[in-house]
Short mmCIF file of C-alpha atoms and ligand atoms in Angstrom, two decimals:
data_model
loop_
_atom_site.label_atom_id
_atom_site.label_comp_id
_atom_site.label_asym_id
_atom_site.label_seq_id
_atom_site.Cartn_x
_atom_site.Cartn_y
_atom_site.Cartn_z
CA UNK E 561 0.07 0.05 -0.02
CA UNK E 562 1.43 3.47 -0.90
CA UNK E 563 1.43 6.12 1.69
CA UNK E 564 -1.35 8.14 -0.25
CA UNK E 565 -3.72 5.06 0.06
CA UNK E 566 -3.35 4.96 3.88
CA UNK E 567 -6.71 5.59 5.67
CA UNK E 568 -6.45 7.47 8.86
CA UNK E 569 -7.97 7.03 12.34
CA UNK E 570 -8.80 10.32 14.09
CA UNK E 571 -9.91 11.42 17.46
CA UNK E 572 -11.52 14.73 18.07
CA UNK E 573 -10.94 15.76 21.73
CA UNK E 574 -13.71 18.11 22.87
CA UNK E 575 -16.27 16.05 21.07
CA UNK E 576 -19.03 18.16 22.50
CA UNK E 577 -17.59 21.33 20.85
CA UNK E 578 -19.74 23.71 18.88
CA UNK E 579 -17.26 23.13 16.05
CA UNK E 580 -17.23 19.31 16.16
CA UNK E 581 -20.02 18.66 13.71
CA UNK E 582 -18.94 21.34 11.10
CA UNK E 583 -15.40 19.88 11.25
CA UNK E 584 -16.80 16.30 10.62
CA UNK E 585 -18.85 17.58 7.76
CA UNK E 586 -15.58 19.24 6.39
CA UNK E 587 -13.69 15.86 6.89
CA UNK E 588 -16.41 14.18 4.81
CA UNK E 589 -15.92 16.80 2.12
CA UNK E 590 -12.18 15.97 2.05
CA UNK E 591 -12.33 12.04 1.93
CA UNK E 592 -10.46 11.92 -1.39
CA UNK E 593 -7.39 13.65 -0.19
CA UNK E 594 -7.53 12.59 3.44
CA UNK E 595 -9.44 9.28 3.77
CA UNK E 596 -10.53 8.30 7.10
CA UNK E 597 -10.94 4.49 8.51
CA UNK E 598 -12.09 5.49 11.85
CA UNK E 599 -13.33 8.53 13.77
CA UNK E 600 -13.79 8.91 17.49
CA UNK E 601 -15.00 11.72 19.57
CA UNK E 602 -13.68 12.14 23.28
CA UNK E 603 -15.05 14.59 25.75
CA UNK E 604 -15.16 14.80 29.67
CA UNK E 605 -18.87 15.76 29.49
CA UNK E 606 -20.59 12.72 28.19
CA UNK E 607 -24.10 14.22 28.20
CA UNK E 608 -23.04 17.11 26.04
CA UNK E 609 -21.02 14.95 23.69
CA UNK E 610 -23.66 12.36 23.41
CA UNK E 611 -26.03 14.92 21.62
CA UNK E 612 -23.37 15.63 19.11
CA UNK E 613 -22.14 12.07 18.88
CA UNK E 614 -25.61 10.54 18.22
CA UNK E 615 -26.32 13.11 15.36
CA UNK E 616 -23.02 12.56 13.66
CA UNK E 617 -23.55 8.72 13.95
CA UNK E 618 -26.79 9.16 11.90
CA UNK E 619 -24.97 11.29 9.43
CA UNK E 620 -22.12 9.06 8.94
CA UNK E 621 -24.45 5.91 8.77
CA UNK E 622 -26.10 7.68 5.75
CA UNK E 623 -23.13 9.23 4.18
CA UNK E 624 -20.02 7.23 4.84
CA UNK E 625 -20.94 4.01 6.62
CA UNK E 626 -17.36 2.56 5.95
CA UNK E 627 -15.80 4.96 8.50
CA UNK E 628 -15.93 3.34 11.92
CA UNK E 629 -17.48 5.76 14.31
CA UNK E 630 -17.75 6.01 18.04
CA UNK E 631 -17.95 8.54 20.83
CA UNK E 632 -16.63 7.90 24.43
CA UNK E 633 -15.42 9.56 27.66
CA UNK E 634 -12.99 6.69 28.34
CA UNK E 635 -9.36 7.90 27.53
CA UNK E 636 -8.12 4.35 26.72
CA UNK E 637 -10.78 3.74 24.20
CA UNK E 638 -10.49 7.22 22.82
CA UNK E 639 -6.66 7.35 22.41
CA UNK E 640 -5.98 3.78 21.30
CA UNK E 641 -5.06 3.27 17.50
CA UNK E 642 -5.30 6.87 16.35
CA UNK E 643 -3.04 8.64 13.93
CA UNK E 644 -4.23 12.22 14.56
CA UNK E 645 -5.88 13.90 17.52
CA UNK E 646 -7.65 17.27 16.58
CA UNK E 647 -7.89 18.91 19.97
CA UNK E 648 -10.60 21.61 20.60
CA UNK E 649 -11.47 21.55 24.23
CA UNK E 650 -12.69 24.36 26.41
CA UNK E 651 -11.69 24.01 29.98
CA UNK E 652 -14.37 25.05 32.22
CA UNK E 653 -16.75 25.51 29.39
CA UNK E 654 -18.89 28.60 28.37
CA UNK E 655 -19.81 29.24 32.23
CA UNK E 656 -16.18 29.94 32.89
CA UNK E 657 -15.57 31.92 29.59
CA UNK E 658 -18.32 34.09 30.89
CA UNK E 659 -16.55 34.64 34.12
CA UNK E 660 -13.21 35.32 32.29
CA UNK E 661 -14.96 38.17 30.41
CA UNK E 662 -17.17 39.53 33.31
CA UNK E 663 -14.81 39.77 36.08
CA UNK E 664 -12.17 41.96 34.48
CA UNK E 665 -15.04 44.03 32.80
CA UNK E 666 -16.44 44.65 36.52
CA UNK E 667 -13.08 46.29 36.93
CA UNK E 668 -13.16 48.24 33.88
CA UNK E 669 -10.63 46.00 32.30
CA UNK E 670 -10.81 44.11 28.96
CA UNK E 671 -12.85 40.95 29.47
CA UNK E 672 -11.64 38.56 26.55
CA UNK E 673 -11.49 34.81 25.72
CA UNK E 674 -7.64 34.82 25.15
CA UNK E 675 -6.27 38.31 25.69
CA UNK E 676 -5.57 40.04 28.93
CA UNK E 677 -6.69 38.70 32.47
CA UNK E 678 -9.41 36.66 30.88
CA UNK E 679 -7.06 34.82 28.58
CA UNK E 680 -4.63 34.37 31.58
CA UNK E 681 -7.40 32.88 33.80
CA UNK E 682 -8.33 30.45 30.71
CA UNK E 683 -4.69 29.48 30.38
CA UNK E 684 -4.39 28.65 34.03
CA UNK E 685 -7.37 26.23 33.31
CA UNK E 686 -6.15 24.85 30.01
CA UNK E 687 -2.60 23.87 30.69
CA UNK E 688 -3.35 20.75 32.92
CA UNK E 689 -6.07 19.58 30.61
CA UNK E 690 -3.85 19.77 27.50
CA UNK E 691 -1.02 18.20 29.27
CA UNK E 692 -3.46 15.37 30.25
CA UNK E 693 -4.36 14.75 26.50
CA UNK E 694 -0.97 14.75 25.31
CA UNK E 695 -0.07 12.15 27.88
CA UNK E 696 -3.05 9.90 26.92
CA UNK E 697 -1.98 10.29 23.37
CA UNK E 698 1.45 9.33 23.96
CA UNK E 699 0.60 6.50 26.16
CA UNK E 700 -1.96 4.93 23.79
CA UNK E 701 -0.90 5.96 20.39
CA UNK E 702 2.78 6.89 20.63
CA UNK E 703 3.04 7.90 16.90
CA UNK E 704 -0.06 10.07 16.89
CA UNK E 705 0.12 13.76 16.17
CA UNK E 706 -1.92 16.41 18.11
CA UNK E 707 -3.27 19.24 15.91
CA UNK E 708 -4.30 21.71 18.81
CA UNK E 709 -6.56 24.64 18.47
CA UNK E 710 -7.73 24.66 22.08
CA UNK E 711 -7.21 28.23 23.51
CA UNK E 712 -5.55 30.28 24.79
CA UNK E 713 -3.11 28.70 21.98
CA UNK E 714 -0.21 31.07 23.02
CA UNK E 715 -0.16 30.18 26.62
CA UNK E 716 -0.84 26.38 25.73
CA UNK E 717 1.87 26.54 23.30
CA UNK E 718 4.38 28.02 25.94
CA UNK E 719 3.27 25.34 28.53
CA UNK E 720 3.98 22.55 25.94
CA UNK E 721 7.34 23.86 25.21
CA UNK E 722 8.14 23.94 29.04
CA UNK E 723 6.36 20.69 30.09
CA UNK E 724 6.47 18.48 26.86
CA UNK E 725 8.99 19.82 24.72
CA UNK E 726 9.29 16.64 22.64
CA UNK E 727 5.79 15.75 22.02
CA UNK E 728 4.17 15.77 18.71
CA UNK E 729 1.82 18.76 19.17
CA UNK E 730 1.24 21.50 16.68
CA UNK E 731 -0.67 24.54 17.86
CA UNK E 732 -2.54 26.44 15.20
CA UNK E 733 -5.10 29.18 14.96
CA UNK E 734 -7.78 30.05 12.45
CA UNK E 735 -7.74 33.90 12.79
CA UNK E 736 -4.98 34.46 10.02
CA UNK E 737 -6.71 31.86 7.82
CA UNK E 738 -9.93 34.00 8.25
CA UNK E 739 -8.39 37.38 7.79
CA UNK E 740 -6.49 35.94 4.70
CA UNK E 741 -9.74 34.89 3.18
CA UNK E 742 -10.89 38.42 3.67
CA UNK E 743 -7.69 39.86 1.97
CA UNK E 744 -7.85 37.46 -0.97
CA UNK E 745 -11.53 38.90 -1.56
CA UNK E 746 -10.34 42.40 -1.32
CA UNK E 747 -7.75 41.83 -4.16
CA UNK E 748 -9.86 39.39 -6.11
CA UNK E 749 -7.80 36.37 -5.56
CA UNK E 750 -8.31 32.75 -4.11
CA UNK E 751 -7.06 32.32 -0.59
CA UNK E 752 -4.96 29.41 -1.80
CA UNK E 753 -3.14 31.95 -4.10
CA UNK E 754 -1.56 34.01 -1.34
CA UNK E 755 1.91 33.56 0.13
CA UNK E 756 2.36 35.58 3.14
CA UNK E 757 5.11 36.98 5.41
CA UNK E 758 3.88 37.26 8.93
CA UNK E 759 5.57 37.60 12.36
CA UNK E 760 4.32 37.78 16.05
CA UNK E 761 2.63 35.47 18.60
CA UNK E 762 -0.77 33.80 18.47
CA UNK E 763 -3.46 36.46 18.41
CA UNK E 764 -0.62 38.88 18.45
CA UNK E 765 0.98 39.48 14.96
CA UNK E 766 1.36 41.35 11.72
CA UNK E 767 1.60 40.60 8.01
CA UNK E 768 4.71 42.08 6.25
CA UNK E 769 3.94 40.83 2.81
CA UNK E 770 0.98 39.33 0.83
CA UNK E 771 1.95 38.06 -2.61
CA UNK E 772 0.55 35.96 -5.14
CA UNK E 773 2.38 32.93 -6.47
CA UNK E 774 4.01 34.80 -9.23
CA UNK E 775 5.44 37.20 -6.63
CA UNK E 776 3.40 40.39 -7.01
CA UNK E 777 3.13 42.35 -3.67
CA UNK E 778 -0.44 43.19 -2.80
CA UNK E 779 0.42 44.83 0.65
CA UNK E 780 -0.12 48.35 -0.51
CA UNK E 781 -3.38 47.65 -2.06
CA UNK E 782 -4.73 45.77 0.89
CA UNK E 783 -3.53 48.52 3.20
CA UNK E 784 -5.27 51.30 1.38
CA UNK E 785 -8.47 49.23 1.63
CA UNK E 786 -8.04 48.43 5.28
CA UNK E 787 -7.32 52.12 5.94
CA UNK E 788 -10.68 52.83 4.92
CA UNK E 789 -12.81 49.71 5.69
CA UNK E 790 -10.74 47.62 8.10
CA UNK E 791 -11.13 43.93 6.87
CA UNK E 792 -14.88 44.31 6.28
CA UNK E 793 -15.60 43.00 2.79
CA UNK E 794 -18.37 43.78 0.19
CA UNK E 795 -19.66 40.51 -0.17
CA UNK E 796 -19.20 38.11 2.91
CA UNK E 797 -16.73 35.46 2.53
CA UNK E 798 -16.44 33.91 5.86
CA UNK E 799 -18.76 31.47 7.79
CA UNK E 800 -17.23 31.99 11.23
CA UNK E 801 -16.51 35.44 12.29
CA UNK E 802 -19.76 37.02 11.07
CA UNK E 803 -21.93 38.22 14.12
CA UNK E 804 -22.27 41.93 14.67
CA UNK E 805 -19.47 41.95 17.30
CA UNK E 806 -17.16 40.19 14.88
CA UNK E 807 -17.93 42.86 12.18
CA UNK E 808 -16.97 45.67 14.55
CA UNK E 809 -13.60 43.83 15.15
CA UNK E 810 -12.85 43.69 11.38
CA UNK E 811 -13.59 47.29 10.99
CA UNK E 812 -11.50 48.34 14.03
CA UNK E 813 -8.52 46.99 12.16
CA UNK E 814 -8.26 50.31 10.46
CA UNK E 815 -7.36 51.77 13.65
CA UNK E 816 -4.65 49.12 14.44
CA UNK E 817 -3.14 49.90 10.82
CA UNK E 818 -2.93 53.66 11.82
CA UNK E 819 -0.52 52.78 14.48
CA UNK E 820 1.95 51.20 12.03
CA UNK E 821 0.69 51.46 8.40
CA UNK E 822 3.66 49.57 7.30
CA UNK E 823 2.17 46.13 8.24
CA UNK E 824 -1.26 44.58 8.24
CA UNK E 825 -2.49 43.95 11.91
CA UNK E 826 -3.97 40.67 13.31
CA UNK E 827 -7.53 41.84 14.62
CA UNK E 828 -6.70 40.63 18.28
CA UNK E 829 -4.20 43.54 18.65
CA UNK E 830 -7.21 45.79 19.24
CA UNK E 831 -7.39 44.37 22.94
CA UNK E 832 -3.77 45.56 23.55
CA UNK E 833 -3.78 48.82 21.46
CA UNK E 834 -7.30 50.07 22.47
CA UNK E 835 -8.14 48.60 25.61
CA UNK E 836 -10.12 51.69 26.81
CA UNK E 837 -12.20 51.74 23.69
CA UNK E 838 -12.92 47.91 24.09
CA UNK E 839 -14.02 48.32 27.65
CA UNK E 840 -16.16 51.18 26.77
CA UNK E 841 -17.84 49.26 23.95
CA UNK E 842 -18.44 46.24 25.96
CA UNK E 843 -21.80 45.38 27.93
CA UNK E 844 -20.51 44.07 31.27
CA UNK E 845 -23.69 42.08 31.77
CA UNK E 846 -23.97 40.45 28.12
CA UNK E 847 -20.59 39.32 26.76
CA UNK E 848 -19.32 37.25 23.81
CA UNK E 849 -19.86 34.04 25.83
CA UNK E 850 -23.64 35.00 26.14
CA UNK E 851 -23.85 35.80 22.38
CA UNK E 852 -22.23 32.31 21.53
CA UNK E 853 -24.54 30.59 24.05
CA UNK E 854 -27.53 32.29 22.50
CA UNK E 855 -26.19 31.74 18.88
CA UNK E 856 -23.76 29.20 17.69
CA UNK E 857 -24.14 26.87 20.74
CA UNK E 858 -28.06 27.05 20.50
CA UNK E 859 -28.03 26.39 16.62
CA UNK E 860 -25.55 23.53 16.70
CA UNK E 861 -27.24 21.74 19.52
CA UNK E 862 -30.76 22.39 18.08
CA UNK E 863 -29.69 20.98 14.68
CA UNK E 864 -28.27 17.85 16.33
CA UNK E 865 -31.31 17.28 18.37
CA UNK E 866 -33.47 17.64 15.31
CA UNK E 867 -31.41 14.93 13.63
CA UNK E 868 -31.71 12.53 16.52
CA UNK E 869 -35.50 13.00 16.82
CA UNK E 870 -35.98 12.42 13.11
CA UNK E 871 -33.54 9.58 12.96
CA UNK E 872 -32.12 10.94 9.63
CA UNK E 873 -29.96 13.81 8.65
CA UNK E 874 -32.30 14.58 5.74
CA UNK E 875 -34.16 17.10 8.09
CA UNK E 876 -31.34 19.37 8.10
CA UNK E 877 -27.73 18.68 7.65
CA UNK E 878 -25.11 20.39 9.64
CA UNK E 879 -23.29 23.07 7.92
CA UNK E 880 -19.86 22.32 6.40
CA UNK E 881 -17.21 24.18 8.40
CA UNK E 882 -15.18 24.62 5.11
CA UNK E 883 -13.12 27.39 6.42
CA UNK E 884 -11.60 24.83 8.74
CA UNK E 885 -10.10 22.84 5.86
CA UNK E 886 -6.60 24.35 6.94
CA UNK E 887 -6.74 21.50 9.53
CA UNK E 888 -6.99 18.86 6.82
CA UNK E 889 -4.12 20.84 4.93
CA UNK E 890 -2.01 20.47 8.22
CA UNK E 891 -2.88 16.87 8.67
CA UNK E 892 -2.12 15.96 4.85
CA UNK E 893 1.25 17.98 5.36
CA UNK E 894 2.24 15.64 8.03
CA UNK E 895 0.90 12.31 6.49
CA UNK E 896 1.89 12.89 2.95
CA UNK E 897 4.98 15.35 3.44
CA UNK E 898 3.39 17.92 1.16
CA UNK E 899 5.80 20.83 2.49
CA UNK E 900 2.68 22.98 2.52
CA UNK E 901 3.44 26.58 3.76
CA UNK E 902 1.24 27.43 6.84
CA UNK E 903 1.20 29.69 9.86
CA UNK E 904 2.07 27.70 12.90
CA UNK E 905 2.95 28.58 16.57
CA UNK E 906 6.43 27.36 17.13
CA UNK E 907 9.58 28.15 19.26
CA UNK E 908 11.31 31.04 17.71
CA UNK E 909 14.96 29.78 17.46
CA UNK E 910 16.04 32.96 15.22
CA UNK E 911 12.84 32.74 13.14
CA UNK E 912 12.31 36.50 14.35
CA UNK E 913 15.95 37.53 14.41
CA UNK E 914 15.85 40.14 17.23
CA UNK E 915 13.83 38.50 19.92
CA UNK E 916 14.57 35.48 22.38
CA UNK E 917 14.93 31.98 20.91
CA UNK E 918 12.49 30.45 23.58
CA UNK E 919 9.48 32.66 22.78
CA UNK E 920 6.65 30.73 21.12
CA UNK E 921 6.17 32.84 17.92
CA UNK E 922 3.55 32.43 15.04
CA UNK E 923 5.34 32.47 11.84
CA UNK E 924 4.99 30.75 8.21
CA UNK E 925 6.39 27.21 8.36
CA UNK E 926 7.06 24.63 5.84
CA UNK E 927 5.37 21.51 7.23
CA UNK E 928 6.20 17.96 6.32
CA UNK E 929 6.29 14.66 7.92
CA UNK E 930 8.78 15.70 10.73
CA UNK E 931 6.66 18.73 11.58
CA UNK E 932 7.11 22.42 10.84
CA UNK E 933 10.28 24.20 9.63
CA UNK E 934 10.06 27.88 10.39
CA UNK E 935 10.87 30.44 7.70
CA UNK E 936 13.10 33.25 8.96
CA UNK E 937 11.19 36.75 9.17
CA UNK E 938 14.41 38.74 9.97
CA UNK E 939 14.48 41.57 12.21
CA UNK E 940 11.27 43.38 13.45
CA UNK E 941 11.02 47.08 14.43
CA UNK E 942 11.32 48.54 17.83
CA UNK E 943 7.45 48.97 18.44
CA UNK E 944 6.54 45.43 17.59
CA UNK E 945 9.55 44.05 19.32
CA UNK E 946 8.53 45.91 22.46
CA UNK E 947 5.08 44.72 22.48
CA UNK E 948 6.11 41.04 21.49
CA UNK E 949 8.73 40.93 24.37
CA UNK E 950 6.37 42.30 27.07
CA UNK E 951 3.46 39.96 25.93
CA UNK E 952 5.89 36.88 25.79
CA UNK E 953 7.01 37.56 29.40
CA UNK E 954 3.46 37.89 30.57
CA UNK E 955 2.73 34.45 29.11
CA UNK E 956 5.94 33.00 30.48
CA UNK E 957 5.11 34.23 33.85
CA UNK E 958 1.69 32.57 33.67
CA UNK E 959 3.06 29.13 32.79
CA UNK E 960 5.78 29.65 35.61
CA UNK E 961 2.94 30.44 38.00
CA UNK E 962 1.01 27.29 36.92
CA UNK E 963 4.01 25.28 37.43
CA UNK E 964 5.34 26.64 40.54
CA UNK E 965 1.84 27.33 42.02
CA UNK E 966 3.04 30.80 42.68
CA UNK E 967 0.77 33.73 43.28
CA UNK E 968 3.53 36.32 43.02
CA UNK E 969 4.38 35.51 39.30
CA UNK E 970 0.76 35.36 38.29
CA UNK E 971 0.25 38.85 39.81
CA UNK E 972 3.33 39.98 37.89
CA UNK E 973 1.89 38.57 34.65
CA UNK E 974 -1.31 40.54 35.02
CA UNK E 975 0.66 43.66 36.05
CA UNK E 976 2.79 43.38 33.00
CA UNK E 977 -0.13 42.91 30.53
CA UNK E 978 -0.81 45.94 28.46
CA UNK E 979 -4.53 45.49 29.20
CA UNK E 980 -4.06 46.29 32.83
CA UNK E 981 -3.54 49.91 34.34
CA UNK E 982 -1.60 49.21 37.52
CA UNK E 983 -0.44 46.53 39.90
CA UNK E 984 -3.22 47.41 42.31
CA UNK E 985 -6.11 46.79 39.61
CA UNK E 986 -4.12 43.70 38.62
CA UNK E 987 -4.29 42.28 42.02
CA UNK E 988 -8.03 43.14 42.46
CA UNK E 989 -8.77 41.33 39.23
CA UNK E 990 -6.50 38.42 40.07
CA UNK E 991 -8.09 37.98 43.60
CA UNK E 992 -11.65 37.76 41.97
CA UNK E 993 -10.35 35.38 39.19
CA UNK E 994 -8.73 32.98 41.84
CA UNK E 995 -12.05 32.82 43.67
CA UNK E 996 -13.99 31.94 40.48
CA UNK E 997 -11.39 29.34 39.44
CA UNK E 998 -11.06 27.52 42.68
CA UNK E 999 -12.13 24.21 41.02
CA UNK E 1000 -9.76 24.53 38.11
CA UNK E 1001 -6.48 26.29 38.97
CA UNK E 1002 -3.70 24.81 41.13
CA UNK E 1003 -3.82 26.40 44.67
CA UNK E 1004 -1.61 29.23 44.57
CA UNK E 1005 1.09 29.89 47.25
CA UNK E 1006 1.49 33.51 48.60
CA UNK E 1007 4.93 34.61 48.88
CA UNK E 1008 5.98 35.38 52.49
CA UNK E 1009 6.80 39.00 51.63
CA UNK E 1010 3.32 39.47 49.91
CA UNK E 1011 1.84 42.92 50.89
CA UNK E 1012 -1.94 43.38 51.10
P1 NAD F 1096 -17.26 24.25 23.50
O1 NAD F 1096 -17.45 24.50 25.15
O2 NAD F 1096 -18.44 24.21 22.84
O3 NAD F 1096 -16.43 22.79 23.26
C1 NAD F 1096 -15.45 22.27 24.07
C2 NAD F 1096 -15.74 20.98 24.36
O4 NAD F 1096 -14.51 20.39 25.26
C3 NAD F 1096 -16.89 20.80 25.37
O5 NAD F 1096 -17.74 19.82 25.04
C4 NAD F 1096 -16.35 20.31 26.83
O6 NAD F 1096 -17.05 19.55 27.50
C5 NAD F 1096 -14.91 19.82 26.23
N1 NAD F 1096 -13.84 19.69 27.31
C6 NAD F 1096 -13.53 20.59 28.15
N2 NAD F 1096 -12.47 20.17 28.94
C7 NAD F 1096 -12.21 18.93 28.49
C8 NAD F 1096 -11.17 17.97 28.92
N3 NAD F 1096 -10.23 18.27 29.79
N4 NAD F 1096 -11.20 16.74 28.16
C9 NAD F 1096 -12.13 16.52 27.08
N5 NAD F 1096 -12.97 17.42 26.91
C10 NAD F 1096 -13.08 18.64 27.53
O7 NAD F 1096 -16.25 25.23 23.00
P2 NAD F 1096 -15.93 25.86 21.50
O8 NAD F 1096 -16.58 27.28 21.43
O9 NAD F 1096 -16.57 24.85 20.60
O10 NAD F 1096 -14.63 25.98 21.53
C11 NAD F 1096 -13.76 24.79 21.60
C12 NAD F 1096 -12.30 25.12 21.64
O11 NAD F 1096 -11.68 25.55 20.43
C13 NAD F 1096 -11.97 26.37 22.57
O12 NAD F 1096 -10.71 26.29 23.28
C14 NAD F 1096 -11.85 27.60 21.62
O13 NAD F 1096 -11.14 28.77 22.26
C15 NAD F 1096 -11.09 26.87 20.56
N6 NAD F 1096 -10.98 27.58 19.21
C16 NAD F 1096 -9.78 27.86 18.82
C17 NAD F 1096 -9.69 28.48 17.59
C18 NAD F 1096 -8.29 28.75 17.02
O14 NAD F 1096 -8.09 29.62 16.30
N7 NAD F 1096 -7.18 28.21 17.56
C19 NAD F 1096 -10.69 28.57 16.77
C20 NAD F 1096 -12.01 28.33 17.17
C21 NAD F 1096 -12.18 27.78 18.46
C1 G6P F 1097 -11.19 33.13 16.26
C2 G6P F 1097 -9.87 32.80 17.07
C3 G6P F 1097 -10.15 31.83 18.06
C4 G6P F 1097 -11.25 32.04 18.89
C5 G6P F 1097 -12.44 32.42 18.21
C6 G6P F 1097 -13.66 32.79 19.09
O1 G6P F 1097 -11.57 32.22 15.38
O2 G6P F 1097 -8.84 32.58 16.28
O3 G6P F 1097 -9.03 31.60 18.74
O4 G6P F 1097 -11.60 30.77 19.69
O5 G6P F 1097 -12.26 33.41 17.16
O6 G6P F 1097 -14.66 32.94 18.49
P1 G6P F 1097 -16.23 33.17 19.14
O7 G6P F 1097 -17.15 33.04 18.00
O8 G6P F 1097 -16.31 31.91 20.16
O9 G6P F 1097 -16.16 34.36 20.06
MN1 MN F 1098 -7.25 31.76 17.38
#
C-alpha cells in the first residue's frame, strides 16, 4: 500500500464542541485527499458529547458507513489506535468563559476569551487539561500527532514547550486563515493563491507581505483598503466570524493599521492597542460568551437534536465548516509530506532574529512529515519588538505560576499585561479570578513577603 492509500484514524478531543459537527462535515468533504478509516469523539462531559455524537452517527451511517465511528469518555478507548488527535477543548466551558469576560469588565478592564486577564485565567485552566490529553495520546498511540487549536493557544504552546518539549503537538489558529480569506476577497484572488510573510505570537501579529504565487506584492493595495474599511468586505466570505461583534472587530483593524501603516495587523491587537475603547464598547452584563450561548451553541445543538429525533440527517444537515479545511491541510502535510506553507505557533529559535529564541512565535512554516520548519522573518522594528517581548514575558510568567503554584508570578503577569493599568487593579482582578477558578487552578502559594 502506498502512503497515499493509507486511511487515517482520528480522534476529536472536545467531541461536544460547537465546532465538532462542522469539522466532521468538512472531513467528509475531504475524503478524497484525506481518507478516514475511523473517527472517534472524546469529551469529559458525556451528556454534552452524546448529543453531537448521536447526530454524527446518523450522518455517517447515511453518508459514509465505511468509517468506523464511536464517541466515548474513556481515554483508553479514545486514544488507542489513532493517527491524529484534533484537539479543541474548552476547559471550564462557557460558564467559565463568561467569568473570564465579566470579572475583568467589572474592574473596567478588557474581558476577553484569550487576551488580557480573561485569557490568563483560561490559560491557567487549560494547561493541565492539554498536558493530560498529550499524555493519553503518547501512552495509547505513541506515533499520533496532536493538531491543537484549544485556547488560549499562545499560553498552551508555551506550556507545551516547557512541560512536553518533545511531544508531537502542533498549535494552530484560524484567525490568520480567516483574515487572509478577507484579504483575498479584497484583491480578487483565491485564498490558496496567497503567500504571506507574518511575524508575532498567537493573536498578536502582523503581516509584512501578501504576494500571489507569481511574486506580485499586494500589501499596499490591501493597506489602502483596510485604512478605509478595516477587513470588512463587500460580499461576505467567511462562515465563522460573522456576528455583529465580529464585524466591529474587522472594522477596527483600520485603527490598528494607523499605529503602524507598514504592516497589516491581526484583529486581536485591538485588545492591546485600544483597551479603553474595548471596555467602553463592552456590555459587562452580556458578553461574547452569552452571544455564543444564544447563537452558535443553540444552533448547533438544536440541529443535532432535530437529526436525532427524526433519525435521519435529511431534516437539516450540519453546515460544512469549509473554512476549517486548513486543519486537513495540516494533517495532509504531515501524513503525505506535502511541504505546505502554513502559519504555526513554534519556538522562535531565530525565526524572528531580534527576539529571544525561547519565545513561542507565530510564523510561516514549511510542514512535512517531521513537523514544521519555520521560515525566517528577519529583524522586526522597535514597536513590535517591544510589544512582543512584553506579551511573551506575560505568558511565560503565567506558565511559571502554573508550574510553581506561585501567586507572585501570576500577579506580575497581570501587572505586566498591556491590558491592565496598575499593579493594584491587577491584584484586584486576580483575587476575583482566583475565587472564581477554585475548582480549576492549582492552589497558589502566597509569597512570604506578599503585601496586602
Ligand atoms: P465548547 O465548550 O462548545 O466545546 C469544548 C468541549 O470540550 C466541550 O464539549 C467540553 O465538555 C470539552 N472539554 C472541556 N474540557 C475537556 C477535557 N479536559 N477533556 C476533554 N474534553 C473537554 O467550546 P467551543 O466554542 O466549541 O470551542 C472549543 C475550543 O476551540 C476552545 O478552546 C476555543 O477557544 C477553541 N477555538 C480555537 C480556535 C483557534 O483559532 N485556535 C478557533 C475556534 C475555537
Ligand atoms: C477566532 C480565534 C479563536 C477564537 C474564536 C472565538 O476564530 O482565532 O482562537 O476561539 O475566534 O470565536 P467566538 O465566536 O467563540 O467568539
Ligand atoms: Mn485563534
